[in-house]
């Protein structure tokens, strides 16, 4: 018992106090960090900044599932964001956004589309992930399911064991419920400015914004999802979408010309 307590005390030093809901959670949260050390160092560092075992496991699952694609999907650094400003790709995307805006304004007089022109930094994604309610709920469900699958007592010798391998296998096949409304930190398509969230504005008022809570009312009942989609398609702009899993009727992915030209 003394040994276990000493180990848990050591783990506590690694994590913010807020994550220590139970010793079992702490053990699993530390395990998630251990497993993360095999990933791209940027993902390893991101995991250390995620609060709580559930949120951390949920992110680890996404990182493991990204496999070889993680590096190319990873959010831009400050240097890459600076290089994008004024680049050909930025100009191309801006032109495509303008085509959608014009098509939308022509068929919806008095309304306009607005797009946040900022790349979503890793810091912002981490902050969102650590505070988002759907991530909290999905993380708690994942933690419960995992503890039913692998008893934390089996992890007292660390994660480089069969129990650790069992956790990894479990994460790779697990489908989160509910589906989190955010991509894991570092993997948001907004982190490379390859996606845009359109908003419908009238004068200075947001008529339909990028919020899951407004999908039923503003996007479906009021019809803005359909009107936005009509504008995107009729404009012929190089966007794919909208995002279906999780459903975000405002989210479209930009396809740079060189991708289609290959
Ligand atoms: Zn989006």
Tab-separated table of C-alpha atoms and ligand atoms in Angstrom, residues 120 190 195-197 248 250-251, ligand 1:
chain	number	residue	atom	x	y	z
A	120	UNK	CA	-6.707	28.585	-34.855
A	190	UNK	CA	-8.557	25.286	-38.603
A	195	UNK	CA	-11.283	24.933	-43.172
A	196	UNK	CA	-13.654	27.807	-42.644
A	197	UNK	CA	-16.651	28.283	-40.392
A	248	UNK	CA	-21.390	21.346	-38.236
A	250	UNK	CA	-21.136	25.997	-40.992
A	251	UNK	CA	-17.842	24.088	-41.499
B	1	LIG	ZN1	-14.990	24.408	-38.121
